[in-house]
mmCIF file with all atom_site columns, C-alpha atoms in Angstrom:
data_model
loop_
_atom_site.group_PDB
_atom_site.id
_atom_site.type_symbol
_atom_site.label_atom_id
_atom_site.label_alt_id
_atom_site.label_comp_id
_atom_site.label_asym_id
_atom_site.label_entity_id
_atom_site.label_seq_id
_atom_site.pdbx_PDB_ins_code
_atom_site.Cartn_x
_atom_site.Cartn_y
_atom_site.Cartn_z
_atom_site.occupancy
_atom_site.B_iso_or_equiv
_atom_site.pdbx_formal_charge
_atom_site.auth_seq_id
_atom_site.auth_comp_id
_atom_site.auth_asym_id
_atom_site.auth_atom_id
_atom_site.pdbx_PDB_model_num
ATOM 1   C CA . MET A 1 1   ? -0.012 0.020   -0.056  1.00 45.00 ? 1   MET A CA 1
ATOM 2   C CA . ILE A 1 2   ? 1.288  3.342   -0.861  1.00 48.00 ? 2   ILE A CA 1
ATOM 3   C CA . ASP A 1 3   ? 0.900  5.930   2.045   1.00 52.00 ? 3   ASP A CA 1
ATOM 4   C CA . ASN A 1 4   ? 2.095  9.004   0.289   1.00 52.00 ? 4   ASN A CA 1
ATOM 5   C CA . ILE A 1 5   ? 0.434  9.813   -3.081  1.00 51.00 ? 5   ILE A CA 1
ATOM 6   C CA . ASP A 1 6   ? 1.995  12.878  -4.782  1.00 51.00 ? 6   ASP A CA 1
ATOM 7   C CA . SER A 1 7   ? 2.640  13.774  -8.248  1.00 48.00 ? 7   SER A CA 1
ATOM 8   C CA . ILE A 1 8   ? 5.966  12.592  -9.601  1.00 48.00 ? 8   ILE A CA 1
ATOM 9   C CA . ASN A 1 9   ? 8.182  14.615  -12.031 1.00 52.00 ? 9   ASN A CA 1
ATOM 10  C CA . LEU A 1 10  ? 9.692  12.029  -14.229 1.00 50.00 ? 10  LEU A CA 1
ATOM 11  C CA . SER A 1 11  ? 11.541 14.509  -16.585 1.00 53.00 ? 11  SER A CA 1
ATOM 12  C CA . SER A 1 12  ? 15.195 15.067  -16.148 1.00 51.00 ? 12  SER A CA 1
ATOM 13  C CA . PRO A 1 13  ? 16.327 17.954  -14.038 1.00 54.00 ? 13  PRO A CA 1
ATOM 14  C CA . PRO A 1 14  ? 17.415 20.950  -16.141 1.00 53.00 ? 14  PRO A CA 1
ATOM 15  C CA . ASP A 1 15  ? 21.095 20.585  -15.160 1.00 53.00 ? 15  ASP A CA 1
ATOM 16  C CA . ARG A 1 16  ? 21.205 16.893  -16.197 1.00 52.00 ? 16  ARG A CA 1
ATOM 17  C CA . PRO A 1 17  ? 19.397 16.146  -19.501 1.00 50.00 ? 17  PRO A CA 1
ATOM 18  C CA . ARG A 1 18  ? 19.581 12.508  -20.665 1.00 49.00 ? 18  ARG A CA 1
ATOM 19  C CA . ILE A 1 19  ? 21.457 12.201  -23.976 1.00 46.00 ? 19  ILE A CA 1
ATOM 20  C CA . VAL A 1 20  ? 20.939 8.990   -25.803 1.00 47.00 ? 20  VAL A CA 1
ATOM 21  C CA . HIS A 1 21  ? 23.190 8.440   -28.889 1.00 47.00 ? 21  HIS A CA 1
ATOM 22  C CA . GLY A 1 22  ? 23.404 12.284  -29.157 1.00 47.00 ? 22  GLY A CA 1
ATOM 23  C CA . ILE A 1 23  ? 19.763 12.862  -29.318 1.00 47.00 ? 23  ILE A CA 1
ATOM 24  C CA . TYR A 1 24  ? 17.714 14.131  -26.274 1.00 46.00 ? 24  TYR A CA 1
ATOM 25  C CA . ASN A 1 25  ? 14.276 12.261  -26.115 1.00 50.00 ? 25  ASN A CA 1
ATOM 26  C CA . ALA A 1 26  ? 12.169 12.626  -23.195 1.00 52.00 ? 26  ALA A CA 1
ATOM 27  C CA . GLN A 1 27  ? 10.483 9.294   -23.984 1.00 54.00 ? 27  GLN A CA 1
ATOM 28  C CA . ASN A 1 28  ? 13.652 7.535   -22.862 1.00 54.00 ? 28  ASN A CA 1
ATOM 29  C CA . ASP A 1 29  ? 13.627 9.010   -19.405 1.00 53.00 ? 29  ASP A CA 1
ATOM 30  C CA . ARG A 1 30  ? 11.322 6.892   -17.256 1.00 56.00 ? 30  ARG A CA 1
ATOM 31  C CA . VAL A 1 31  ? 12.052 5.749   -13.720 1.00 52.00 ? 31  VAL A CA 1
ATOM 32  C CA . TRP A 1 32  ? 9.682  4.056   -11.218 1.00 58.00 ? 32  TRP A CA 1
ATOM 33  C CA . ALA A 1 33  ? 10.302 5.748   -7.861  1.00 64.00 ? 33  ALA A CA 1
ATOM 34  C CA . MET A 1 34  ? 8.370  7.793   -5.355  1.00 68.00 ? 34  MET A CA 1
ATOM 35  C CA . SER A 1 35  ? 10.547 10.709  -6.203  1.00 70.00 ? 35  SER A CA 1
ATOM 36  C CA . ARG A 1 36  ? 13.536 11.711  -8.249  1.00 65.00 ? 36  ARG A CA 1
ATOM 37  C CA . GLU A 1 37  ? 15.732 11.854  -5.296  1.00 75.00 ? 37  GLU A CA 1
ATOM 38  C CA . GLU A 1 38  ? 14.794 8.268   -4.198  1.00 73.00 ? 38  GLU A CA 1
ATOM 39  C CA . ALA A 1 39  ? 15.734 6.974   -7.671  1.00 70.00 ? 39  ALA A CA 1
ATOM 40  C CA . ASP A 1 40  ? 19.041 8.742   -7.697  1.00 72.00 ? 40  ASP A CA 1
ATOM 41  C CA . LYS A 1 41  ? 19.848 7.465   -4.091  1.00 72.00 ? 41  LYS A CA 1
ATOM 42  C CA . LYS A 1 42  ? 19.079 3.841   -4.982  1.00 59.00 ? 42  LYS A CA 1
ATOM 43  C CA . GLY A 1 43  ? 20.975 4.061   -8.262  1.00 62.00 ? 43  GLY A CA 1
ATOM 44  C CA . ALA A 1 44  ? 17.736 2.851   -9.907  1.00 58.00 ? 44  ALA A CA 1
ATOM 45  C CA . ILE A 1 45  ? 18.133 4.839   -13.123 1.00 55.00 ? 45  ILE A CA 1
ATOM 46  C CA . HIS A 1 46  ? 18.087 2.448   -15.948 1.00 53.00 ? 46  HIS A CA 1
ATOM 47  C CA . GLU A 1 47  ? 17.991 3.826   -19.461 1.00 57.00 ? 47  GLU A CA 1
ATOM 48  C CA . LYS A 1 48  ? 16.686 1.712   -22.301 1.00 58.00 ? 48  LYS A CA 1
ATOM 49  C CA . ILE A 1 49  ? 16.231 2.923   -25.798 1.00 62.00 ? 49  ILE A CA 1
ATOM 50  C CA . LYS A 1 50  ? 12.871 2.124   -27.123 1.00 64.00 ? 50  LYS A CA 1
ATOM 51  C CA . PHE A 1 51  ? 14.155 1.535   -30.685 1.00 62.00 ? 51  PHE A CA 1
ATOM 52  C CA . SER A 1 52  ? 17.569 0.028   -30.697 1.00 68.00 ? 52  SER A CA 1
ATOM 53  C CA . VAL A 1 53  ? 20.444 1.137   -32.969 1.00 72.00 ? 53  VAL A CA 1
ATOM 54  C CA . LYS A 1 54  ? 20.531 -1.016  -36.083 1.00 79.00 ? 54  LYS A CA 1
ATOM 55  C CA . VAL A 1 55  ? 23.370 -2.876  -37.484 1.00 85.00 ? 55  VAL A CA 1
ATOM 56  C CA . MET A 1 56  ? 22.767 -5.080  -40.444 1.00 87.00 ? 56  MET A CA 1
ATOM 57  C CA . VAL A 1 57  ? 25.271 -7.851  -41.149 1.00 87.00 ? 57  VAL A CA 1
ATOM 58  C CA . ARG A 1 58  ? 25.672 -9.940  -44.383 1.00 87.00 ? 58  ARG A CA 1
ATOM 59  C CA . LEU A 1 59  ? 27.727 -13.082 -43.514 1.00 86.00 ? 59  LEU A CA 1
ATOM 60  C CA . GLY A 1 60  ? 28.058 -15.714 -46.226 1.00 83.00 ? 60  GLY A CA 1
ATOM 61  C CA . VAL A 1 61  ? 29.127 -19.349 -45.820 1.00 82.00 ? 61  VAL A CA 1
ATOM 62  C CA . CYS A 1 62  ? 30.383 -21.909 -48.323 1.00 82.00 ? 62  CYS A CA 1
ATOM 63  C CA . ALA A 1 63  ? 31.934 -25.417 -48.244 1.00 80.00 ? 63  ALA A CA 1
ATOM 64  C CA . GLU A 1 64  ? 35.289 -23.698 -47.616 1.00 84.00 ? 64  GLU A CA 1
ATOM 65  C CA . GLY A 1 65  ? 34.302 -21.610 -44.707 1.00 83.00 ? 65  GLY A CA 1
ATOM 66  C CA . LEU A 1 66  ? 32.987 -18.209 -43.915 1.00 86.00 ? 66  LEU A CA 1
ATOM 67  C CA . ILE A 1 67  ? 33.023 -15.183 -46.325 1.00 86.00 ? 67  ILE A CA 1
ATOM 68  C CA . VAL A 1 68  ? 34.038 -11.782 -45.312 1.00 86.00 ? 68  VAL A CA 1
ATOM 69  C CA . PRO A 1 69  ? 31.129 -10.006 -43.436 1.00 89.00 ? 69  PRO A CA 1
ATOM 70  C CA . VAL A 1 70  ? 29.622 -6.891  -44.926 1.00 91.00 ? 70  VAL A CA 1
ATOM 71  C CA . ILE A 1 71  ? 28.431 -4.563  -42.131 1.00 91.00 ? 71  ILE A CA 1
ATOM 72  C CA . PHE A 1 72  ? 25.886 -1.758  -42.566 1.00 89.00 ? 72  PHE A CA 1
ATOM 73  C CA . GLU A 1 73  ? 26.029 0.567   -39.571 1.00 86.00 ? 73  GLU A CA 1
ATOM 74  C CA . ASP A 1 74  ? 23.415 3.079   -40.363 1.00 78.00 ? 74  ASP A CA 1
ATOM 75  C CA . ALA A 1 75  ? 21.105 1.869   -43.118 1.00 73.00 ? 75  ALA A CA 1
ATOM 76  C CA . THR A 1 76  ? 18.693 -0.835  -43.995 1.00 82.00 ? 76  THR A CA 1
ATOM 77  C CA . MET A 1 77  ? 19.435 -2.941  -47.061 1.00 88.00 ? 77  MET A CA 1
ATOM 78  C CA . ASN A 1 78  ? 17.935 -2.138  -50.449 1.00 91.00 ? 78  ASN A CA 1
ATOM 79  C CA . ALA A 1 79  ? 18.737 -3.334  -54.027 1.00 94.00 ? 79  ALA A CA 1
ATOM 80  C CA . GLN A 1 80  ? 21.112 -0.574  -54.786 1.00 94.00 ? 80  GLN A CA 1
ATOM 81  C CA . LYS A 1 81  ? 23.299 -1.252  -51.608 1.00 93.00 ? 81  LYS A CA 1
ATOM 82  C CA . TYR A 1 82  ? 22.949 -4.959  -52.298 1.00 94.00 ? 82  TYR A CA 1
ATOM 83  C CA . ILE A 1 83  ? 24.292 -4.668  -55.793 1.00 96.00 ? 83  ILE A CA 1
ATOM 84  C CA . LYS A 1 84  ? 26.981 -2.122  -54.933 1.00 96.00 ? 84  LYS A CA 1
ATOM 85  C CA . GLU A 1 85  ? 28.366 -3.602  -51.522 1.00 94.00 ? 85  GLU A CA 1
ATOM 86  C CA . VAL A 1 86  ? 27.351 -7.168  -51.139 1.00 94.00 ? 86  VAL A CA 1
ATOM 87  C CA . LEU A 1 87  ? 27.277 -8.832  -54.469 1.00 96.00 ? 87  LEU A CA 1
ATOM 88  C CA . PRO A 1 88  ? 31.000 -7.741  -55.250 1.00 96.00 ? 88  PRO A CA 1
ATOM 89  C CA . VAL A 1 89  ? 32.121 -9.236  -52.005 1.00 94.00 ? 89  VAL A CA 1
ATOM 90  C CA . ALA A 1 90  ? 30.187 -12.401 -52.603 1.00 94.00 ? 90  ALA A CA 1
ATOM 91  C CA . LEU A 1 91  ? 31.576 -12.786 -56.165 1.00 95.00 ? 91  LEU A CA 1
ATOM 92  C CA . LYS A 1 92  ? 35.097 -12.050 -55.074 1.00 95.00 ? 92  LYS A CA 1
ATOM 93  C CA . SER A 1 93  ? 35.115 -14.290 -52.164 1.00 93.00 ? 93  SER A CA 1
ATOM 94  C CA . GLY A 1 94  ? 33.303 -17.093 -54.127 1.00 92.00 ? 94  GLY A CA 1
ATOM 95  C CA . LYS A 1 95  ? 36.003 -17.048 -56.794 1.00 94.00 ? 95  LYS A CA 1
ATOM 96  C CA . LYS A 1 96  ? 38.828 -16.859 -54.210 1.00 93.00 ? 96  LYS A CA 1
ATOM 97  C CA . MET A 1 97  ? 37.537 -19.709 -52.097 1.00 91.00 ? 97  MET A CA 1
ATOM 98  C CA . LEU A 1 98  ? 36.023 -22.027 -54.736 1.00 92.00 ? 98  LEU A CA 1
ATOM 99  C CA . GLY A 1 99  ? 37.304 -21.114 -57.995 1.00 93.00 ? 99  GLY A CA 1
ATOM 100 C CA . LYS A 1 100 ? 35.031 -21.261 -61.051 1.00 92.00 ? 100 LYS A CA 1
ATOM 101 C CA . ASN A 1 101 ? 32.769 -24.102 -60.101 1.00 91.00 ? 101 ASN A CA 1
ATOM 102 C CA . TRP A 1 102 ? 30.164 -22.863 -57.645 1.00 92.00 ? 102 TRP A CA 1
ATOM 103 C CA . THR A 1 103 ? 26.503 -21.731 -57.484 1.00 89.00 ? 103 THR A CA 1
ATOM 104 C CA . TYR A 1 104 ? 25.249 -18.594 -55.804 1.00 88.00 ? 104 TYR A CA 1
ATOM 105 C CA . GLN A 1 105 ? 21.988 -19.128 -53.884 1.00 83.00 ? 105 GLN A CA 1
ATOM 106 C CA . GLN A 1 106 ? 20.100 -16.261 -52.046 1.00 83.00 ? 106 GLN A CA 1
ATOM 107 C CA . ASP A 1 107 ? 16.768 -16.148 -50.351 1.00 78.00 ? 107 ASP A CA 1
ATOM 108 C CA . GLY A 1 108 ? 13.711 -14.170 -51.362 1.00 78.00 ? 108 GLY A CA 1
ATOM 109 C CA . ALA A 1 109 ? 14.552 -10.810 -49.646 1.00 82.00 ? 109 ALA A CA 1
ATOM 110 C CA . THR A 1 110 ? 13.426 -7.915  -51.585 1.00 87.00 ? 110 THR A CA 1
ATOM 111 C CA . PRO A 1 111 ? 17.090 -6.827  -52.544 1.00 90.00 ? 111 PRO A CA 1
ATOM 112 C CA . HIS A 1 112 ? 17.753 -10.329 -53.737 1.00 88.00 ? 112 HIS A CA 1
ATOM 113 C CA . THR A 1 113 ? 14.767 -10.575 -56.005 1.00 87.00 ? 113 THR A CA 1
ATOM 114 C CA . HIS A 1 114 ? 15.066 -7.167  -57.560 1.00 92.00 ? 114 HIS A CA 1
ATOM 115 C CA . HIS A 1 115 ? 15.477 -7.307  -61.324 1.00 92.00 ? 115 HIS A CA 1
ATOM 116 C CA . LEU A 1 116 ? 18.878 -5.595  -61.388 1.00 95.00 ? 116 LEU A CA 1
ATOM 117 C CA . SER A 1 117 ? 20.221 -7.949  -58.751 1.00 94.00 ? 117 SER A CA 1
ATOM 118 C CA . GLN A 1 118 ? 19.027 -10.936 -60.658 1.00 93.00 ? 118 GLN A CA 1
ATOM 119 C CA . LYS A 1 119 ? 20.532 -9.717  -63.869 1.00 94.00 ? 119 LYS A CA 1
ATOM 120 C CA . LEU A 1 120 ? 23.972 -8.960  -62.266 1.00 95.00 ? 120 LEU A CA 1
ATOM 121 C CA . CYS A 1 121 ? 23.930 -12.377 -60.698 1.00 94.00 ? 121 CYS A CA 1
ATOM 122 C CA . VAL A 1 122 ? 23.000 -14.123 -64.058 1.00 94.00 ? 122 VAL A CA 1
ATOM 123 C CA . ASP A 1 123 ? 25.627 -12.134 -65.916 1.00 95.00 ? 123 ASP A CA 1
ATOM 124 C CA . HIS A 1 124 ? 28.613 -12.485 -63.541 1.00 96.00 ? 124 HIS A CA 1
ATOM 125 C CA . PHE A 1 125 ? 28.256 -15.554 -61.123 1.00 95.00 ? 125 PHE A CA 1
ATOM 126 C CA . PRO A 1 126 ? 29.458 -18.966 -62.474 1.00 94.00 ? 126 PRO A CA 1
ATOM 127 C CA . ALA A 1 127 ? 26.085 -20.464 -61.679 1.00 92.00 ? 127 ALA A CA 1
ATOM 128 C CA . PHE A 1 128 ? 23.034 -18.840 -59.958 1.00 90.00 ? 128 PHE A CA 1
ATOM 129 C CA . ILE A 1 129 ? 19.575 -20.117 -58.908 1.00 82.00 ? 129 ILE A CA 1
ATOM 130 C CA . PRO A 1 130 ? 17.521 -17.103 -60.099 1.00 80.00 ? 130 PRO A CA 1
ATOM 131 C CA . ASN A 1 131 ? 14.493 -15.616 -58.383 1.00 68.00 ? 131 ASN A CA 1
ATOM 132 C CA . PRO A 1 132 ? 14.151 -17.767 -55.352 1.00 59.00 ? 132 PRO A CA 1
ATOM 133 C CA . LYS A 1 133 ? 10.468 -16.872 -54.832 1.00 60.00 ? 133 LYS A CA 1
ATOM 134 C CA . THR A 1 134 ? 9.748  -19.265 -57.791 1.00 65.00 ? 134 THR A CA 1
ATOM 135 C CA . ARG A 1 135 ? 12.208 -22.034 -56.664 1.00 63.00 ? 135 ARG A CA 1
ATOM 136 C CA . TRP A 1 136 ? 11.068 -22.792 -53.086 1.00 57.00 ? 136 TRP A CA 1
ATOM 137 C CA . PRO A 1 137 ? 8.315  -21.943 -50.632 1.00 52.00 ? 137 PRO A CA 1
ATOM 138 C CA . SER A 1 138 ? 8.421  -18.370 -49.144 1.00 54.00 ? 138 SER A CA 1
ATOM 139 C CA . ASN A 1 139 ? 9.519  -18.188 -45.498 1.00 54.00 ? 139 ASN A CA 1
ATOM 140 C CA . SER A 1 140 ? 10.987 -21.623 -45.293 1.00 54.00 ? 140 SER A CA 1
ATOM 141 C CA . PRO A 1 141 ? 13.604 -21.431 -42.512 1.00 54.00 ? 141 PRO A CA 1
ATOM 142 C CA . ASP A 1 142 ? 13.860 -25.187 -42.523 1.00 51.00 ? 142 ASP A CA 1
ATOM 143 C CA . LEU A 1 143 ? 15.570 -25.000 -45.900 1.00 53.00 ? 143 LEU A CA 1
ATOM 144 C CA . CYS A 1 144 ? 18.289 -22.745 -44.490 1.00 62.00 ? 144 CYS A CA 1
ATOM 145 C CA . SER A 1 145 ? 18.760 -24.209 -41.000 1.00 62.00 ? 145 SER A CA 1
ATOM 146 C CA . PHE A 1 146 ? 22.580 -23.590 -41.368 1.00 66.00 ? 146 PHE A CA 1
ATOM 147 C CA . ASP A 1 147 ? 21.760 -19.965 -41.051 1.00 68.00 ? 147 ASP A CA 1
ATOM 148 C CA . TYR A 1 148 ? 20.550 -20.401 -37.532 1.00 70.00 ? 148 TYR A CA 1
ATOM 149 C CA . SER A 1 149 ? 23.498 -22.579 -36.647 1.00 78.00 ? 149 SER A CA 1
ATOM 150 C CA . LEU A 1 150 ? 25.922 -19.961 -37.996 1.00 81.00 ? 150 LEU A CA 1
ATOM 151 C CA . TRP A 1 151 ? 24.276 -17.067 -36.130 1.00 82.00 ? 151 TRP A CA 1
ATOM 152 C CA . ASN A 1 152 ? 24.204 -19.153 -33.000 1.00 84.00 ? 152 ASN A CA 1
ATOM 153 C CA . GLU A 1 153 ? 27.997 -19.838 -33.171 1.00 86.00 ? 153 GLU A CA 1
ATOM 154 C CA . LEU A 1 154 ? 28.655 -16.411 -33.870 1.00 87.00 ? 154 LEU A CA 1
ATOM 155 C CA . GLY A 1 155 ? 26.616 -15.169 -30.872 1.00 87.00 ? 155 GLY A CA 1
ATOM 156 C CA . GLN A 1 156 ? 28.447 -17.717 -28.654 1.00 88.00 ? 156 GLN A CA 1
ATOM 157 C CA . ALA A 1 157 ? 31.763 -16.638 -29.809 1.00 89.00 ? 157 ALA A CA 1
ATOM 158 C CA . MET A 1 158 ? 31.171 -12.954 -28.913 1.00 90.00 ? 158 MET A CA 1
ATOM 159 C CA . ASP A 1 159 ? 32.167 -11.432 -25.591 1.00 90.00 ? 159 ASP A CA 1
ATOM 160 C CA . TRP A 1 160 ? 28.935 -9.778  -24.658 1.00 87.00 ? 160 TRP A CA 1
ATOM 161 C CA . ASN A 1 161 ? 30.519 -8.034  -21.680 1.00 88.00 ? 161 ASN A CA 1
ATOM 162 C CA . TYR A 1 162 ? 32.682 -6.130  -24.057 1.00 87.00 ? 162 TYR A CA 1
ATOM 163 C CA . VAL A 1 163 ? 29.753 -4.901  -26.146 1.00 87.00 ? 163 VAL A CA 1
ATOM 164 C CA . THR A 1 164 ? 28.490 -1.579  -24.821 1.00 84.00 ? 164 THR A CA 1
ATOM 165 C CA . ALA A 1 165 ? 27.852 0.388   -27.999 1.00 85.00 ? 165 ALA A CA 1
ATOM 166 C CA . LYS A 1 166 ? 27.477 -0.004  -31.651 1.00 87.00 ? 166 LYS A CA 1
ATOM 167 C CA . ALA A 1 167 ? 31.166 0.537   -32.310 1.00 89.00 ? 167 ALA A CA 1
ATOM 168 C CA . THR A 1 168 ? 32.227 -2.286  -29.788 1.00 90.00 ? 168 THR A CA 1
ATOM 169 C CA . LEU A 1 169 ? 29.392 -4.613  -31.254 1.00 89.00 ? 169 LEU A CA 1
ATOM 170 C CA . ILE A 1 170 ? 31.024 -4.330  -34.692 1.00 91.00 ? 170 ILE A CA 1
ATOM 171 C CA . VAL A 1 171 ? 34.506 -4.879  -33.440 1.00 92.00 ? 171 VAL A CA 1
ATOM 172 C CA . GLU A 1 172 ? 33.504 -7.951  -31.449 1.00 92.00 ? 172 GLU A CA 1
ATOM 173 C CA . MET A 1 173 ? 31.478 -9.239  -34.354 1.00 90.00 ? 173 MET A CA 1
ATOM 174 C CA . LYS A 1 174 ? 34.402 -9.004  -36.655 1.00 91.00 ? 174 LYS A CA 1
ATOM 175 C CA . GLN A 1 175 ? 36.621 -10.633 -34.066 1.00 91.00 ? 175 GLN A CA 1
ATOM 176 C CA . SER A 1 176 ? 34.206 -13.504 -33.525 1.00 90.00 ? 176 SER A CA 1
ATOM 177 C CA . VAL A 1 177 ? 33.959 -14.144 -37.298 1.00 90.00 ? 177 VAL A CA 1
ATOM 178 C CA . LYS A 1 178 ? 37.816 -14.470 -37.419 1.00 88.00 ? 178 LYS A CA 1
ATOM 179 C CA . GLU A 1 179 ? 37.525 -17.004 -34.402 1.00 86.00 ? 179 GLU A CA 1
ATOM 180 C CA . LEU A 1 180 ? 34.939 -19.002 -36.305 1.00 85.00 ? 180 LEU A CA 1
ATOM 181 C CA . LYS A 1 181 ? 37.168 -19.010 -39.390 1.00 79.00 ? 181 LYS A CA 1
ATOM 182 C CA . LYS A 1 182 ? 39.994 -20.495 -37.170 1.00 74.00 ? 182 LYS A CA 1
ATOM 183 C CA . LYS A 1 183 ? 37.530 -23.255 -36.027 1.00 73.00 ? 183 LYS A CA 1
ATOM 184 C CA . ASN A 1 184 ? 36.840 -24.094 -39.623 1.00 63.00 ? 184 ASN A CA 1
ATOM 185 C CA . PHE A 1 185 ? 33.071 -23.631 -39.161 1.00 57.00 ? 185 PHE A CA 1
#
């Protein structure tokens, strides 16, 4: 039972605004306590960003091991980025690791099925399975179960105590990929 019911000012004091990734957002400033002083005394301030920072990673795998990861720090994948930044890495890594006899396979993500992506793959890859939307059922994770195993191994290889920001997440991810390569995943 609460004995003392008063209004509680949950905003930051003017002398101490909350800065979250360089942007002040009052929505990120919430503490459950009877007063601001009580929360400060107990060290009960816990900031959590409502929409986390995004990092998109493309990590390929083949019979010879892992392919160089492509990391997008501030953007969502689209066909233009996929064609410009991912496909050249996939092509170069495929040739280096497998020579001339290999097939490039991708899922039904929008950048993969874009007509320009499809054309580039048909024109430049030694062999290519075109438009996966016509080749296998949509949303079929059971056909790519290796993806889950790979990401699980990567997650377990990472030192999550070291990851405190986007920059350290990227560093740790790159290091963990190197560790997995050593294990001949």
